[in-house]
């Protein structure tokens, strides 16, 4: 199986994030991607290939141009400030009650702030998204990793894996958040629709609901979104991910959320995975984009499910057994000592026919 990877993610290297305001060590760090790459490189069944550049157009097909501009300008504008800082995080957000009673048209006409503090909140969901000097470049390369993985599958591979970092599924059309800047999986799915004219399904197995992916395709029926995740009543992103969110307009029925109970084990989770796979199989299309997270792992520091390495192998097998081609893209997963084993288990499960080298 080909693995698309580049070390250009390393410039996004946060050291701290906050947990309810308390500084804690950052979870989404360069060592994550390096652990997965090292484990796959050592395995012998995987071939690591570099991404090719795809330019901004596929990003602009999904994201607001203002978000792209903000992320490009954020660090340079920090450098023009008086204050010395290691990273940029917002502390003021335009939360919905600020606009209570005001018309949609009036709210939509509010101008983007000019101050960097206002801009960072304007384009952001939460404070766990530190922007570093190399963040924009890293986020652009993560998109190129995803699009190169798409190219491999469009070029005839049945399955390919993109080791995206930073991850993407919390990023909405006009919003970064949850360690995500550009929505790699959404950009990939939209590119597949454009290239093939077929419908595409996104299967999201990160422990967090992919609020960004859901938002981007909420009113579209050409990209279906199915997500298994910790119930948002307990876990980030809190405000979306409930079972009654099914899409609207042409997208009604094209969104499936399967919230999981606390400490859900392999058996509980795999039963709902089968439901998601049946739902995907009911619609035409030959390619699935997988948003793959290992923060469902029993020892993950920020997840609250209890999957095992053997569960990941079975998950990979069941997803591949659907018989569709797979564009597998990395999202979260923060237990560094197990990331390599878990990625290898999932991908070997999915690539079951890959012979030993
Ligand atoms: N310090 C992904 O897994 N909140 N994102 C964490 C703990 C944000 C997770 C707070 C979690 C985002 C891609
Ligand atoms: Zn996650």
Coordinates of C-alpha atoms and ligand atoms in Angstrom, one line a residue:
X1 CA 0.0 0.0 0.0
X2 CA 1.3 3.5 -0.8
X3 CA 1.6 6.0 2.0
X4 CA 1.7 9.6 1.1
X5 CA 3.9 11.5 3.6
X6 CA 6.1 14.6 3.8
X7 CA 8.1 16.1 6.7
X8 CA 6.8 19.5 5.7
X9 CA 4.2 19.1 8.5
X10 CA 7.0 19.8 11.0
X11 CA 6.7 23.5 11.0
X12 CA 3.4 23.2 12.8
X13 CA 4.9 22.3 16.2
X14 CA 2.8 23.5 19.1
X15 CA 4.2 22.8 22.5
X16 CA 1.2 23.8 24.6
X17 CA -2.6 24.0 24.3
X18 CA -5.2 24.8 26.9
X19 CA -7.6 22.5 28.7
X20 CA -10.4 24.8 30.1
X21 CA -7.9 27.6 30.2
X22 CA -5.1 25.6 31.9
X23 CA -2.0 25.2 29.8
X24 CA -1.3 21.6 29.1
X25 CA 1.2 19.8 26.7
X26 CA 0.0 19.9 23.1
X27 CA -1.5 16.7 21.8
X28 CA -1.3 17.3 18.1
X29 CA 2.4 17.3 17.7
X30 CA 4.9 16.3 14.9
X31 CA 5.9 13.1 16.7
X32 CA 2.5 11.7 15.9
X33 CA 3.1 11.6 12.1
X34 CA 6.7 10.4 12.7
X35 CA 5.5 7.5 14.8
X36 CA 3.1 6.3 12.2
X37 CA 5.6 6.8 9.3
X38 CA 8.3 4.9 11.2
X39 CA 6.0 2.0 12.0
X40 CA 4.8 1.7 8.4
X41 CA 8.3 2.1 6.9
X42 CA 9.6 -0.7 9.2
X43 CA 6.7 -3.0 8.2
X44 CA 7.8 -3.6 4.7
X45 CA 4.3 -3.7 3.2
X46 CA 4.1 0.0 2.7
X47 CA 5.8 2.3 0.3
X48 CA 6.2 5.9 1.4
X49 CA 5.8 8.4 -1.4
X50 CA 5.9 12.2 -1.4
X51 CA 3.0 14.5 -2.2
X52 CA 2.7 16.7 -5.3
X53 CA 1.6 20.3 -5.1
X54 CA -2.0 21.0 -6.2
X55 CA -2.2 24.7 -5.6
X56 CA -5.1 26.6 -3.9
X57 CA -8.0 25.9 -6.2
X58 CA -9.1 22.6 -4.6
X59 CA -9.0 24.3 -1.2
X60 CA -11.1 27.2 -2.5
X61 CA -13.7 24.8 -3.9
X62 CA -14.5 23.9 -0.2
X63 CA -13.3 26.8 2.0
X64 CA -14.1 30.5 2.2
X65 CA -11.3 32.5 0.6
X66 CA -11.2 34.6 3.8
X67 CA -10.2 31.6 5.9
X68 CA -7.3 30.9 3.5
X69 CA -6.2 34.5 3.5
X70 CA -6.4 34.7 7.3
X71 CA -4.3 31.5 7.8
X72 CA -1.7 32.8 5.3
X73 CA -1.5 36.2 7.0
X74 CA -1.8 35.2 10.6
X75 CA 1.8 34.6 11.6
X76 CA 3.2 37.5 9.6
X77 CA 0.7 39.8 11.3
X78 CA 1.8 38.4 14.7
X79 CA 5.4 39.3 13.8
X80 CA 4.3 43.0 13.3
X81 CA 2.8 43.1 16.8
X82 CA 4.7 44.6 19.8
X83 CA 4.1 41.5 21.9
X84 CA 6.5 38.5 21.9
X85 CA 4.7 35.2 21.6
X86 CA 5.4 31.5 20.6
X87 CA 1.9 30.9 19.2
X88 CA -1.3 32.6 18.3
X89 CA -4.6 31.5 19.9
X90 CA -7.9 33.5 20.0
X91 CA -9.5 34.5 23.2
X92 CA -12.7 36.2 21.8
X93 CA -15.2 34.4 19.6
X94 CA -18.3 35.7 17.8
X95 CA -20.6 33.2 19.6
X96 CA -24.2 33.0 18.4
X97 CA -25.8 34.8 21.3
X98 CA -23.9 38.0 20.5
X99 CA -26.2 38.3 17.5
X100 CA -29.4 37.3 19.1
X101 CA -32.4 39.0 17.6
X102 CA -30.5 40.4 14.7
X103 CA -31.5 39.2 11.2
X104 CA -29.5 36.7 9.2
X105 CA -28.8 39.4 6.6
X106 CA -27.6 41.8 9.2
X107 CA -25.4 39.2 10.9
X108 CA -23.9 38.1 7.6
X109 CA -23.0 41.7 6.8
X110 CA -20.8 42.1 10.0
X111 CA -17.3 42.9 8.8
X112 CA -14.3 40.7 9.5
X113 CA -12.3 42.5 12.2
X114 CA -8.9 44.0 11.3
X115 CA -7.1 43.3 14.6
X116 CA -5.4 39.9 14.7
X117 CA -7.2 39.0 18.0
X118 CA -10.6 39.6 16.3
X119 CA -9.6 37.8 13.1
X120 CA -8.4 34.8 15.0
X121 CA -11.7 34.4 16.8
X122 CA -13.7 35.2 13.6
X123 CA -12.2 32.3 11.7
X124 CA -11.9 30.0 14.7
X125 CA -13.9 27.6 16.8
X126 CA -11.8 27.0 19.9
X127 CA -8.6 27.7 21.7
X128 CA -6.9 24.3 21.0
X129 CA -5.7 25.5 17.6
X130 CA -2.4 27.3 18.2
X131 CA -1.0 28.9 15.0
X132 CA 2.8 28.7 14.7
X133 CA 5.2 30.2 12.2
X134 CA 5.0 27.0 10.0
X135 CA 1.3 26.3 10.4
X136 CA 0.0 27.6 7.1
X137 CA 2.7 25.8 5.1
X138 CA 2.0 22.5 7.1
X139 CA -1.7 22.8 6.5
X140 CA -1.2 23.4 2.8
X141 CA 1.0 20.3 2.6
X142 CA -1.6 18.2 4.5
X143 CA -4.1 19.1 1.7
X144 CA -1.5 18.1 -0.9
X145 CA -1.0 14.8 0.9
X146 CA -4.8 14.2 0.7
X147 CA -5.0 15.2 -3.0
X148 CA -2.0 13.0 -3.9
X149 CA -3.7 10.1 -2.2
X150 CA -6.8 10.8 -4.3
X151 CA -4.7 10.8 -7.4
X152 CA -3.3 7.4 -6.5
X153 CA -6.8 5.9 -6.2
X154 CA -8.1 7.7 -9.3
X155 CA -5.0 6.3 -11.1
X156 CA -6.0 2.7 -10.3
X157 CA -4.9 1.8 -6.8
X158 CA -7.7 0.2 -4.8
X159 CA -6.5 1.7 -1.5
X160 CA -4.0 4.4 -0.5
X161 CA -3.2 6.2 2.7
X162 CA -2.5 9.9 3.2
X163 CA -0.6 10.6 6.5
X164 CA -2.2 14.1 6.8
X165 CA -1.0 16.4 9.5
X166 CA -2.4 18.7 10.8
X167 CA -5.8 16.9 10.6
X168 CA -8.8 18.4 9.0
X169 CA -12.3 17.2 10.0
X170 CA -13.2 20.0 12.5
X171 CA -12.4 22.7 9.9
X172 CA -15.6 24.0 8.3
X173 CA -16.0 26.1 5.2
X174 CA -15.1 29.3 7.0
X175 CA -13.7 28.1 10.3
X176 CA -10.6 26.4 11.7
X177 CA -10.7 24.5 15.0
X178 CA -9.9 21.3 16.9
X179 CA -6.3 21.1 15.7
X180 CA -7.6 21.5 12.1
X181 CA -7.0 24.3 9.6
X182 CA -8.1 22.9 6.2
X183 CA -10.5 20.0 5.9
X184 CA -8.3 17.5 4.1
X185 CA -11.0 14.8 3.7
X186 CA -13.7 17.3 2.5
X187 CA -11.3 18.7 -0.1
X188 CA -10.4 15.2 -1.2
X189 CA -14.1 14.2 -1.5
X190 CA -15.0 17.3 -3.5
X191 CA -12.1 16.7 -5.8
X192 CA -13.2 13.1 -6.4
X193 CA -16.7 14.2 -7.2
X194 CA -15.3 16.7 -9.7
X195 CA -13.0 14.1 -11.3
X196 CA -15.5 11.2 -11.5
X197 CA -19.0 12.7 -11.5
X198 CA -19.8 10.0 -9.0
X199 CA -21.1 10.2 -5.5
X200 CA -18.6 9.9 -2.7
X201 CA -19.0 8.7 0.9
X202 CA -16.9 9.9 3.8
X203 CA -16.6 7.5 6.7
X204 CA -15.3 9.3 9.8
X205 CA -14.0 7.0 12.6
X206 CA -12.1 9.6 14.6
X207 CA -13.4 9.7 18.2
X208 CA -14.6 13.3 17.7
X209 CA -17.5 14.2 15.5
X210 CA -16.3 15.8 12.2
X211 CA -18.4 18.9 12.5
X212 CA -16.5 20.6 9.7
X213 CA -17.1 17.8 7.2
X214 CA -20.8 17.7 8.3
X215 CA -21.1 21.5 7.8
X216 CA -19.4 21.5 4.4
X217 CA -21.7 18.8 2.9
X218 CA -24.9 19.6 5.0
X219 CA -27.0 20.6 1.9
X220 CA -25.3 18.3 -0.7
X221 CA -26.4 14.9 -1.7
X222 CA -23.3 14.1 -3.8
X223 CA -21.1 13.6 -0.7
X224 CA -22.6 11.5 2.1
X225 CA -21.1 11.7 5.5
X226 CA -21.2 9.0 8.1
X227 CA -19.5 9.4 11.5
X228 CA -19.0 7.3 14.6
X229 CA -17.9 9.3 17.6
X230 CA -18.1 9.9 21.3
X231 CA -21.4 11.3 22.2
X232 CA -21.1 15.1 21.9
X233 CA -23.0 15.4 25.2
X234 CA -19.7 14.3 26.7
X235 CA -17.0 15.3 24.3
X236 CA -15.7 18.0 22.0
X237 CA -17.1 19.4 19.6
X238 CA -20.1 19.5 22.0
X239 CA -22.4 21.5 19.8
X240 CA -22.8 19.1 16.8
X241 CA -22.7 15.3 16.3
X242 CA -26.1 14.3 17.6
X243 CA -28.1 11.5 16.0
X244 CA -30.9 13.8 14.8
X245 CA -28.6 15.7 12.5
X246 CA -29.5 14.3 9.0
X247 CA -28.7 17.2 6.6
X248 CA -31.1 19.7 5.0
X249 CA -32.4 20.5 1.6
X250 CA -30.9 18.2 -1.1
X251 CA -28.6 16.9 1.7
X252 CA -31.5 15.6 3.8
X253 CA -30.7 12.0 4.6
X254 CA -27.1 12.3 3.5
X255 CA -25.7 12.7 7.0
X256 CA -25.5 9.9 9.5
X257 CA -24.2 10.4 13.1
X258 CA -23.7 7.4 15.3
X259 CA -22.8 8.7 18.8
X260 CA -21.1 6.1 21.0
X261 CA -21.5 5.4 24.7
X262 CA -18.7 6.0 27.2
X263 CA -15.9 3.4 27.0
X264 CA -17.6 1.7 24.0
X265 CA -15.6 -1.5 23.2
X266 CA -14.7 -3.2 19.9
X267 CA -17.9 -5.1 19.7
X268 CA -20.2 -2.2 20.4
X269 CA -18.3 0.0 18.0
X270 CA -18.1 -2.6 15.2
X271 CA -21.8 -3.2 15.3
X272 CA -22.4 0.5 14.6
X273 CA -19.6 0.5 12.0
X274 CA -21.7 -2.2 10.2
X275 CA -24.7 0.1 10.2
X276 CA -22.6 2.9 8.7
X277 CA -21.2 0.6 6.0
X278 CA -24.7 -0.7 5.1
X279 CA -25.9 2.9 4.9
X280 CA -22.9 3.8 2.6
X281 CA -23.5 0.6 0.5
X282 CA -27.1 1.7 -0.2
X283 CA -25.9 4.6 -2.4
X284 CA -24.0 4.3 -5.7
X285 CA -20.4 5.3 -5.8
X286 CA -17.1 3.5 -6.0
X287 CA -14.8 5.5 -3.7
X288 CA -14.9 6.0 0.1
X289 CA -12.9 8.7 1.9
X290 CA -12.0 7.5 5.4
X291 CA -11.3 10.0 8.1
X292 CA -9.2 7.8 10.2
X293 CA -8.6 8.6 13.9
X294 CA -6.9 6.5 16.6
X295 CA -8.2 8.6 19.4
X296 CA -10.9 5.9 19.9
X297 CA -8.1 3.9 21.4
X298 CA -8.5 2.7 25.0
X299 CA -5.5 4.6 26.2
X300 CA -6.0 7.8 24.2
X301 CA -5.5 10.8 26.5
X302 CA -8.4 12.9 25.2
X303 CA -10.9 10.3 23.9
X304 CA -13.3 8.3 26.1
X305 CA -13.9 5.1 24.0
X306 CA -12.0 1.8 24.5
X307 CA -11.0 0.3 21.2
X308 CA -8.1 -2.0 20.9
X309 CA -5.4 -2.7 18.3
X310 CA -7.2 -5.9 17.2
X311 CA -10.3 -3.8 16.9
X312 CA -8.5 -1.6 14.4
X313 CA -7.5 -4.6 12.3
X314 CA -11.1 -5.8 12.2
X315 CA -12.3 -2.3 11.3
X316 CA -9.9 -2.1 8.4
X317 CA -11.0 -5.5 7.2
X318 CA -14.8 -4.6 7.4
X319 CA -14.3 -1.3 5.6
X320 CA -12.3 -2.9 2.8
X321 CA -14.8 -5.8 2.6
X322 CA -17.4 -3.3 1.2
X323 CA -15.4 -3.6 -2.1
X324 CA -15.1 0.1 -2.7
X325 CA -11.8 1.9 -3.4
X326 CA -10.4 3.6 -0.3
X327 CA -8.8 7.0 0.2
X328 CA -7.7 6.8 3.8
X329 CA -6.7 10.0 5.4
X330 CA -5.2 10.5 8.9
X331 CA -7.2 12.6 11.4
X332 CA -6.5 12.4 15.2
X333 CA -5.0 9.9 17.7
X334 CA -2.8 11.0 20.5
X335 CA -1.4 8.1 22.4
X336 CA 2.0 8.2 20.9
X337 CA 3.3 4.8 22.0
X338 CA 0.5 3.0 20.3
X339 CA 0.0 5.1 17.1
X340 CA 2.3 3.1 14.9
X341 CA 0.9 -0.3 15.9
X342 CA -2.7 0.9 15.5
X343 CA -2.1 2.5 12.1
X344 CA -0.3 -0.7 10.9
X345 CA -3.1 -2.9 12.2
X346 CA -5.9 -0.8 10.5
X347 CA -4.1 -0.5 7.2
X348 CA -3.0 -4.1 7.1
X349 CA -6.6 -5.1 7.8
X350 CA -7.8 -2.8 4.9
X351 CA -5.1 -4.0 2.6
X352 CA -5.6 -7.7 3.4
X353 CA -4.5 -8.8 0.0
X354 CA -1.2 -7.0 0.2
X355 CA 1.5 -9.8 0.0
X356 CA 4.5 -9.8 2.3
X357 CA 7.5 -8.2 0.6
Ligands
LIG1 N1 -6.7 19.9 25.8 C1 -8.9 15.8 16.4 O1 -8.9 14.7 17.0 N2 -10.0 20.0 22.4 N3 -9.2 17.0 17.1 C2 -9.0 19.4 23.2 C3 -7.9 19.1 25.4 C4 -9.9 19.8 21.0 C5 -9.5 17.0 18.5 C6 -8.9 19.9 24.6 C7 -9.9 18.4 20.5 C8 -9.7 18.3 19.0 C9 -8.6 15.9 15.0
LIG2 ZN1 -10.3 13.4 17.1

